[in-house]
Short mmCIF file of C-alpha atoms in Angstrom, two decimals:
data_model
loop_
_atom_site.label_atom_id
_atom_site.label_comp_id
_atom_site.label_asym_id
_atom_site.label_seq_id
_atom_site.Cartn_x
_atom_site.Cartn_y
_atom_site.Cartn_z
CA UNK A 1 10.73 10.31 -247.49
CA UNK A 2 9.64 7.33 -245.40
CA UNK A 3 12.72 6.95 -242.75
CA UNK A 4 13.74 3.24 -241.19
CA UNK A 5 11.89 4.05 -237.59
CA UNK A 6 8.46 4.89 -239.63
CA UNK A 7 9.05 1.69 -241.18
CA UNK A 8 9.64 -0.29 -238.10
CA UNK A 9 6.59 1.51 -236.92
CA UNK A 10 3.90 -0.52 -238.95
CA UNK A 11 5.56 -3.91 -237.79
CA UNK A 12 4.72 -5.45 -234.68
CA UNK A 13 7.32 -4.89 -232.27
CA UNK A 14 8.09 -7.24 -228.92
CA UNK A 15 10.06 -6.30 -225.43
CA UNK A 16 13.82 -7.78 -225.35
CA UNK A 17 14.70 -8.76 -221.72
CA UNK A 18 17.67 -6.99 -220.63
CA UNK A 19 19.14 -10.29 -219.43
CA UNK A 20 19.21 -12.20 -222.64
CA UNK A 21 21.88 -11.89 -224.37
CA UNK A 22 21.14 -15.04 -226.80
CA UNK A 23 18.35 -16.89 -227.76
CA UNK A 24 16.67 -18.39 -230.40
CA UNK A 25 12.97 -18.88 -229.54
CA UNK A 26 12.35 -14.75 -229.68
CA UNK A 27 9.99 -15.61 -233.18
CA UNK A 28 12.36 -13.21 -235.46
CA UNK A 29 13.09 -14.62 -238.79
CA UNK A 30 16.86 -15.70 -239.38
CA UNK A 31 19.11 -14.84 -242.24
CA UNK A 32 22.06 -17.27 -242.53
CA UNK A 33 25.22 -16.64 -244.20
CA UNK A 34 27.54 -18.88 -245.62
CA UNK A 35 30.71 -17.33 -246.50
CA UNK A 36 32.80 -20.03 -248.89
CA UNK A 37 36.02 -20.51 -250.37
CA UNK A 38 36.13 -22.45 -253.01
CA UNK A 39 39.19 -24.24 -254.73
CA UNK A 40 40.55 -23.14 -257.83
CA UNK A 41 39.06 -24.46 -260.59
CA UNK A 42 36.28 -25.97 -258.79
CA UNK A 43 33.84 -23.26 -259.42
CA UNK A 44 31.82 -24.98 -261.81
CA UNK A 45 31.33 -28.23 -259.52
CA UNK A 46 30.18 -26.19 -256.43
CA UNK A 47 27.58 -24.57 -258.53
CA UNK A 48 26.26 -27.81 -259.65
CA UNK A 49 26.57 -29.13 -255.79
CA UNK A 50 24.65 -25.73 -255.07
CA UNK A 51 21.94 -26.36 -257.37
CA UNK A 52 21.51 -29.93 -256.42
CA UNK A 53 21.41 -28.41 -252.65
CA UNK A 54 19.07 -25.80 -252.86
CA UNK A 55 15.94 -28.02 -254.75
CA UNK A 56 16.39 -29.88 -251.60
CA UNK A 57 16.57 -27.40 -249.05
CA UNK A 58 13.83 -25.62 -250.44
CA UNK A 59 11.59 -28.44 -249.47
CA UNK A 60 12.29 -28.30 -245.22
CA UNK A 61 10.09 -26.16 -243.28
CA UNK A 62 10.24 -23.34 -242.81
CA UNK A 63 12.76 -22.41 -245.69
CA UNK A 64 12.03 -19.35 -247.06
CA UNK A 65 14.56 -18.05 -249.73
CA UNK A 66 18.10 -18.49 -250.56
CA UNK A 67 20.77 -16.68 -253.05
CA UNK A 68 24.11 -17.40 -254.33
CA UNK A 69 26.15 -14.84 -255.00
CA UNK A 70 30.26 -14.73 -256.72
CA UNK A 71 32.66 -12.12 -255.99
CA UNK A 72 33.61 -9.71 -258.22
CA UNK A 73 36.47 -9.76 -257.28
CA UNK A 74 37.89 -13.19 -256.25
CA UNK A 75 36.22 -15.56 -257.95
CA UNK A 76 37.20 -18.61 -255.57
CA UNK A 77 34.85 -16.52 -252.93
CA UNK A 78 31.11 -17.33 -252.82
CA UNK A 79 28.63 -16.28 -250.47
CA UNK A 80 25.20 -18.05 -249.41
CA UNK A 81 22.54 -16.56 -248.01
CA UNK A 82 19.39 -17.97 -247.19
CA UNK A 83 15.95 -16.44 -244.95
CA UNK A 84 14.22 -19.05 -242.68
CA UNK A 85 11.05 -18.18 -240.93
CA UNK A 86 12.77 -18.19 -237.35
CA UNK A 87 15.95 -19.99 -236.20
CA UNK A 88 14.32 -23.39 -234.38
CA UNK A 89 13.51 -24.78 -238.06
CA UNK A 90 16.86 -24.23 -239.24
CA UNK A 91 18.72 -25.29 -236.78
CA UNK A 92 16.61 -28.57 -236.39
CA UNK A 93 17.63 -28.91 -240.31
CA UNK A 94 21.47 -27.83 -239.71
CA UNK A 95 21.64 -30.41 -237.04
CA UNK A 96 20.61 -33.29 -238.39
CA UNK A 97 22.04 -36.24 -240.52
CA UNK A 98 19.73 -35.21 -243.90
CA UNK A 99 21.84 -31.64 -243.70
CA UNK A 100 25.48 -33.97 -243.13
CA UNK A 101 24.42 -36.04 -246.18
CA UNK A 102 23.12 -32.99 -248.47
CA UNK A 103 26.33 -31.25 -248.05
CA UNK A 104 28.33 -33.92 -248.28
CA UNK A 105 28.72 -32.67 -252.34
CA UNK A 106 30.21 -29.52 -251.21
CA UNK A 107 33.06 -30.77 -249.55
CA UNK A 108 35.58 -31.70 -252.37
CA UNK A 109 34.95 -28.35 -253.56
CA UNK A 110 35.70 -26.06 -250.85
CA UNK A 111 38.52 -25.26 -249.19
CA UNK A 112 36.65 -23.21 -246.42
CA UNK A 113 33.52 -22.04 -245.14
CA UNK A 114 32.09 -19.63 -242.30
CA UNK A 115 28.66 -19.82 -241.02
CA UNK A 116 26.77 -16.58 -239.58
CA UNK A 117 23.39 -16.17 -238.22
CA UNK A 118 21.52 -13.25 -237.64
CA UNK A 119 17.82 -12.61 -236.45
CA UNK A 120 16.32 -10.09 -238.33
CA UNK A 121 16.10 -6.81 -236.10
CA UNK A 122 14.69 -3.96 -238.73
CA UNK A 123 13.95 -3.70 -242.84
CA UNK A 124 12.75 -1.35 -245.29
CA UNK A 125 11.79 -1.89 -248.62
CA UNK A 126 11.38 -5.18 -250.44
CA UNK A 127 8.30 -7.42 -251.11
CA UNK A 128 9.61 -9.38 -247.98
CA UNK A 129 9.47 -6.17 -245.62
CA UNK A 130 5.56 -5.90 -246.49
CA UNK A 131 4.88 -8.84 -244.69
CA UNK A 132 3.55 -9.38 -241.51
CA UNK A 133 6.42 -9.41 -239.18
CA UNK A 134 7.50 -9.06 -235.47
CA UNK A 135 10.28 -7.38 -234.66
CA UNK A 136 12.30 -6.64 -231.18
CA UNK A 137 11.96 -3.33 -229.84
CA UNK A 138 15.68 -3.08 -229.12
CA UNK A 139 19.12 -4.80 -229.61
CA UNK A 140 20.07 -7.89 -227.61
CA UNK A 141 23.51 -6.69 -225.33
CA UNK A 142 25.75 -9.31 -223.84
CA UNK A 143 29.16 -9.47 -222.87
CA UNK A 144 31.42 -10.34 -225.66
CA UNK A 145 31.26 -14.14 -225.05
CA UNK A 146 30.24 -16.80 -227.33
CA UNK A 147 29.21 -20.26 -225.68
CA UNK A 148 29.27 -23.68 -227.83
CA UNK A 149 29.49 -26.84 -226.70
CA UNK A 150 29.97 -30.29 -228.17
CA UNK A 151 29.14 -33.93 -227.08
CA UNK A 152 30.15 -37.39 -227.82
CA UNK A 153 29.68 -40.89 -226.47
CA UNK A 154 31.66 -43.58 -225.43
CA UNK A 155 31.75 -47.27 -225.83
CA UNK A 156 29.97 -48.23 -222.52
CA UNK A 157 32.78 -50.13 -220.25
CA UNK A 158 34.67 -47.42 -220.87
CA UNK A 159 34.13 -44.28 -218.60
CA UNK A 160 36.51 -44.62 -216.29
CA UNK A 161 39.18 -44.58 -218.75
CA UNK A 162 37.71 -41.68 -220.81
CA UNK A 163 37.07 -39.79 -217.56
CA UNK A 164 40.75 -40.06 -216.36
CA UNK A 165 42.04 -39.03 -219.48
CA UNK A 166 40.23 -35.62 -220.12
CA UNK A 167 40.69 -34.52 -216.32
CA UNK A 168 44.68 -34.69 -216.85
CA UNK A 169 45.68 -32.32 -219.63
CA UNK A 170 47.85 -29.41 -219.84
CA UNK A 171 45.62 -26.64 -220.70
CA UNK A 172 46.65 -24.72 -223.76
CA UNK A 173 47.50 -20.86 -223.67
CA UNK A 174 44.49 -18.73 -223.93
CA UNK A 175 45.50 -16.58 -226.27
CA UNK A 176 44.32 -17.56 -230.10
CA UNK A 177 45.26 -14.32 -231.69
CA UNK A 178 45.27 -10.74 -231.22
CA UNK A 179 41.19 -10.52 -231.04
CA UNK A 180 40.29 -14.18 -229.89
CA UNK A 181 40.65 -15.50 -226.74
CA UNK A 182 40.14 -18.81 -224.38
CA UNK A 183 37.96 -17.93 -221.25
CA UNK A 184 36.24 -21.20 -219.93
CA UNK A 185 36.56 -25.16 -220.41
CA UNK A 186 34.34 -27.09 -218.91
CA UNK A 187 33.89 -30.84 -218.91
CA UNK A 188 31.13 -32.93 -217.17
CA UNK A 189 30.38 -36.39 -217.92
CA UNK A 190 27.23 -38.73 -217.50
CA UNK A 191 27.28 -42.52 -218.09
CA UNK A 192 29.12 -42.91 -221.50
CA UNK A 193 28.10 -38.91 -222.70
CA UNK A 194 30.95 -35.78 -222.37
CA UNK A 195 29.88 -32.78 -222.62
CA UNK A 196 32.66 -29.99 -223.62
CA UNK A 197 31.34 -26.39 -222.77
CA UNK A 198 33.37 -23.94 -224.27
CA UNK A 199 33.58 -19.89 -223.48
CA UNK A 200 35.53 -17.72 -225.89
CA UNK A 201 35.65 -14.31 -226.97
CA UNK A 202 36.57 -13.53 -230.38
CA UNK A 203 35.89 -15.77 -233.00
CA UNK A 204 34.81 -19.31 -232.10
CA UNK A 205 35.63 -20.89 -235.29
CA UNK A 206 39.49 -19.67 -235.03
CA UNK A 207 39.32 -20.69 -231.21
CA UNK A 208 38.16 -24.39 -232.48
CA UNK A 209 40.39 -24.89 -234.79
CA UNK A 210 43.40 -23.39 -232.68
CA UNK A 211 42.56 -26.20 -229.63
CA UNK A 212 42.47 -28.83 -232.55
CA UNK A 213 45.96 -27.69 -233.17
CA UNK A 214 47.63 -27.80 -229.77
CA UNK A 215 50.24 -30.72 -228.66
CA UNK A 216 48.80 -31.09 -225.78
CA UNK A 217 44.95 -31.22 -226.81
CA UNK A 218 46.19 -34.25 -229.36
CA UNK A 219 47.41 -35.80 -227.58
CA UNK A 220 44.22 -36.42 -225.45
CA UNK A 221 42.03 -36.62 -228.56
CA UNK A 222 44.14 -39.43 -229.79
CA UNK A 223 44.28 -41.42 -226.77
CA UNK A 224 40.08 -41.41 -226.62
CA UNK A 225 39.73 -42.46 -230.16
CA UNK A 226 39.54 -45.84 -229.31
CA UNK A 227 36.87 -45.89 -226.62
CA UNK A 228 34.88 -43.46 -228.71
CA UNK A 229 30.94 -44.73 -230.12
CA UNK A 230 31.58 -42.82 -233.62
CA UNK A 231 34.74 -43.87 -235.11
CA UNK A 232 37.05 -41.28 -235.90
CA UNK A 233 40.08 -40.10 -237.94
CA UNK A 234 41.81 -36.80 -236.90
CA UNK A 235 44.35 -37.33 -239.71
CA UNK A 236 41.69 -37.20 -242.41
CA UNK A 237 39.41 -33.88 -242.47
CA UNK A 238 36.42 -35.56 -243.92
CA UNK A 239 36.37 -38.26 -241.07
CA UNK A 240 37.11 -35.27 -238.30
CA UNK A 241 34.59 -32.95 -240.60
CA UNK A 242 32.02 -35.30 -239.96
CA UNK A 243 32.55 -35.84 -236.27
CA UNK A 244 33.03 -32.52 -235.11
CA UNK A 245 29.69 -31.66 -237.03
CA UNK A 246 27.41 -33.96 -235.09
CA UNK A 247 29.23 -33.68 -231.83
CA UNK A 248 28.16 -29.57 -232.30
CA UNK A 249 26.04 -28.71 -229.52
CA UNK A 250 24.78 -25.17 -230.04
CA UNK A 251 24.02 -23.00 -227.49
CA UNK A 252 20.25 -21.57 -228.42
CA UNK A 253 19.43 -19.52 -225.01
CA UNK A 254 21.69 -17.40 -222.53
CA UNK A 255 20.12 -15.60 -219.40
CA UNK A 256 22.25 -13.90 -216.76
CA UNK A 257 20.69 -12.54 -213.03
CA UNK A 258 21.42 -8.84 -212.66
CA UNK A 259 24.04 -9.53 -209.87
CA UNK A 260 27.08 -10.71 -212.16
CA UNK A 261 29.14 -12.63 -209.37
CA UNK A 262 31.22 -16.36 -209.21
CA UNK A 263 28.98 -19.12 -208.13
CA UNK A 264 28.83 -23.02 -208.62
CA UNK A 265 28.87 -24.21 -211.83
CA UNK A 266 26.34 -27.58 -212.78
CA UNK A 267 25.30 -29.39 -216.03
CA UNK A 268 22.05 -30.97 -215.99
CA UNK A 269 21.12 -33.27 -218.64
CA UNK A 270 17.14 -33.59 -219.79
CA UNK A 271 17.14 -37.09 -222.09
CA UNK A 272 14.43 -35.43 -224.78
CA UNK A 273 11.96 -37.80 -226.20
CA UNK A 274 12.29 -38.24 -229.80
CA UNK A 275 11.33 -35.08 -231.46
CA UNK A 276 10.34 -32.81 -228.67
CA UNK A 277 14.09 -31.38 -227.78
CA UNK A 278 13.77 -28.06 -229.21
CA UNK A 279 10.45 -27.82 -226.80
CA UNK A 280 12.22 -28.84 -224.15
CA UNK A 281 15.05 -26.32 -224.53
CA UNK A 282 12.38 -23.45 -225.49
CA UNK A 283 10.92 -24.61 -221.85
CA UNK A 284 13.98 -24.37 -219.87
CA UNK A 285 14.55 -21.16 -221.47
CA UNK A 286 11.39 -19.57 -220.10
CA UNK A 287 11.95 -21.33 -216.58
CA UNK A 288 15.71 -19.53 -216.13
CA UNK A 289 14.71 -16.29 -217.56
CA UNK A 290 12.20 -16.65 -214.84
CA UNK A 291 14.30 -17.49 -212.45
CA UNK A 292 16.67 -13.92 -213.50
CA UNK A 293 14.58 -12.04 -212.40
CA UNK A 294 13.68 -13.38 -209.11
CA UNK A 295 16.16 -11.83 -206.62
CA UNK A 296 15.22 -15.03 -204.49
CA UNK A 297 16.24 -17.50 -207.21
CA UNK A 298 19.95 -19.06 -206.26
CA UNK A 299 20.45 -19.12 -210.24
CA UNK A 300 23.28 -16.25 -211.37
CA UNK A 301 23.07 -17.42 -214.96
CA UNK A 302 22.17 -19.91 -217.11
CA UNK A 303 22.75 -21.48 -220.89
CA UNK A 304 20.72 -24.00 -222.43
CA UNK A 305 22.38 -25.71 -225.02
CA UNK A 306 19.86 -28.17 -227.54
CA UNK A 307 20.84 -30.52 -230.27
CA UNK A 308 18.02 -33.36 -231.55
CA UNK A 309 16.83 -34.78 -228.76
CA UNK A 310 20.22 -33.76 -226.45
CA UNK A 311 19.10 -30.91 -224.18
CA UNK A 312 21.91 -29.82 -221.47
CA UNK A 313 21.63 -27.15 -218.80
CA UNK A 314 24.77 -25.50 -217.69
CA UNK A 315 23.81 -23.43 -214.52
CA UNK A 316 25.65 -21.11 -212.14
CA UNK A 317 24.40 -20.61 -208.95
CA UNK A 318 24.92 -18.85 -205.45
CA UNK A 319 28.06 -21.03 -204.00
CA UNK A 320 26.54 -23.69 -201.59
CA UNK A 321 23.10 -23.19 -203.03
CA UNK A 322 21.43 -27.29 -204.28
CA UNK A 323 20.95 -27.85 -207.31
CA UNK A 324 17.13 -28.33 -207.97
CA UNK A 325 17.16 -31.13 -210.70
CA UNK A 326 12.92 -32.08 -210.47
CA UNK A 327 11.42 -31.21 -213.92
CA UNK A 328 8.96 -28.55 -213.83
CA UNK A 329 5.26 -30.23 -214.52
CA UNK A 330 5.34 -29.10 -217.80
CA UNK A 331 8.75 -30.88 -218.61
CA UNK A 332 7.58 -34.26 -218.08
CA UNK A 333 5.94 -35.28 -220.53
CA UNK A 334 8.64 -33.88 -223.18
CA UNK A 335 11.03 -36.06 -221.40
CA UNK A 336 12.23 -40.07 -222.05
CA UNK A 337 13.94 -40.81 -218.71
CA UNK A 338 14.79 -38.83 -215.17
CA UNK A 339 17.02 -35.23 -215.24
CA UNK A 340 20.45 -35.98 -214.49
CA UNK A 341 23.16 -33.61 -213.07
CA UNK A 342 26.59 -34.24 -215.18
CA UNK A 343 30.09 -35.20 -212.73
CA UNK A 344 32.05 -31.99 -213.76
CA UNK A 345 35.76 -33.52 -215.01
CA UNK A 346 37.80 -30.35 -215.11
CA UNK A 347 36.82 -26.74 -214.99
CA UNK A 348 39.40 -24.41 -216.13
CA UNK A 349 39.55 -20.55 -216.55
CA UNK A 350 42.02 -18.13 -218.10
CA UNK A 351 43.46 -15.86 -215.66
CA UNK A 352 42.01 -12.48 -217.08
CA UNK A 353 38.91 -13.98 -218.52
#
């Protein structure tokens, strides 16, 4: 009988840093799941919207397979699964207007989706597992938070206004539910572009749409609508769909220095040139983990968040320690413009986070 660890023993197999706990440029393939609720009577539609969806997304790199599956027990539930040959081609795909337009089918069809992502960490059996793969040697281990951010513009002229009114809010209470919790909002702004970093533990969806929810959080979304570069409509879920989609900055790389103490918290924003963001990120990811584990770096921890061509930094660092903001040589020529560090707006903590 040919057990899982002989298996994993014919596959290449690479070191996993102790001090990251998230990244996507390890080379692992990713598996994607889509868990969806559809509405009743609408099963028929989504599987034509599915089949119209999956000719397409078979043609982006680096695609490998998908599979639609109905419960057997519910059938309003769906799941999607799909295998991409590592996670910077999907999420290059995921996060760009040809993905908001190709789903756009889906939407009067569902009442609810969830989106998972997994690297693939060990496999037996299958045509798939025969392949030539590389594998990590051991699990990833991090400390029960998730880290998202998301980023918008505003209508130049406008800052000031914008600025005042997200550094004056009543924070909501941290507590989502019994297993999801608020730890960390931060806010930094640079010319007319906010950047929301967000720490929770739990389940970031339900944190999301919790915030959405809260008096107080309105209230400030309503009064920026106006000064805002992508019209919105919170009142409409398409319109607020939409928005919150391409204002998702994802967090693809999380390093953390041995020593786990408070320090100074910066955002540094690297303008990409068109097409090389992911390469810039994948850069700045290899500089910080670097940096970890040089006990002379002032750099406690570190998450690079990458969207397009929208590459942000959020750094902690010894307190009093600068901020070194001069691209590395080999950041240069992946950038359009000089590194910036973001004018933190509000940074806000729950008590036991």
């Amino acid at each position: 009988m040919t057990t899982i660890s002989e298996k994993v023993s014919e596959k290449t197999t690479r070191p996993v840093s102790k001090r990251v706990s998230q990244t996507v440029f390890d080379g692992s393939r990713l598996r994607v799941v889509l868990l969806v609720d559809v509405f009743d009577g609408a099963q028929q539609q989504f599987l034509e919207a599915y089949e119209q969806l999956c000719s397409q997304v078979a043609k982006v790199p680096g695609h490998v397979s998908d599979q639609l599956c109905q419960s057997i027990e519910n059938p309003s539930q769906w799941l999607i699964t799909s295998e991409w040959e590592s996670a910077p081609p999907f999420l290059a795909w995921v996060n760009s207007e040809e993905h908001v337009d190709m789903v756009r089918p889906l939407h009067s069809c569902v009442r609810d989706t969830r989106s998972l992502r997994f690297h693939v960490v060990r496999e037996t059996g299958g045509p798939s597992a025969e392949a030539e793969r590389i594998l990590q040697d051991g699990p990833r281990v991090g400390d029960g938070v998730i880290r998202h951010a998301l980023t918008f513009t505003v209508r130049p002229g406008n800052e000031e206004k914008v600025a005042a009114l997200l550094s004056d809010y009543a924070s909501p209470e941290p507590k989502v539910d019994d297993s999801t919790r608020l730890c960390r909002t931060s806010l930094f702004m640079h010319g007319n572009r906010v950047v929301r970093a967000i720490e929770v533990r739990g389940d970031l969806m339900a944190a999301l749409r919790y915030v959405a929810q809260q008096p107080e959080v309105r209230a400030v979304e309503e009064a920026i609508n106006p000064y805002l570069e992508q019209d919105r409509d919170l009142n409409d879920q398409e319109s607020a769909r939409i928005f919150f989609t391409r204002a998702a900055l994802p967090a693809v790389h999380h390093v953390v220095a041995e020593e786990l103490v408070d320090g100074d918290r910066h955002a540094l924003y690297y303008p990409a040139r068109p097409g090389c963001g992911m390469r810039l990120a994948e850069l700045l990811a290899q500089h910080d983990e670097a940096a970890a584990e040089d006990s002379a770096s002032p750099v406690l921890h570190s998450t690079v968040f990458q969207r397009d061509d929208v590459v942000v930094r959020l750094v902690e660092q010894r307190a009093g320690t600068p901020v070194d903001a001069d691209p590395a040589h080999a950041l240069t020529a992946l950038l359009d413009g000089d590194v910036v560090r973001m004018h933190l707006l509000t940074d806000r903590r729950s008590p036991d986070a």
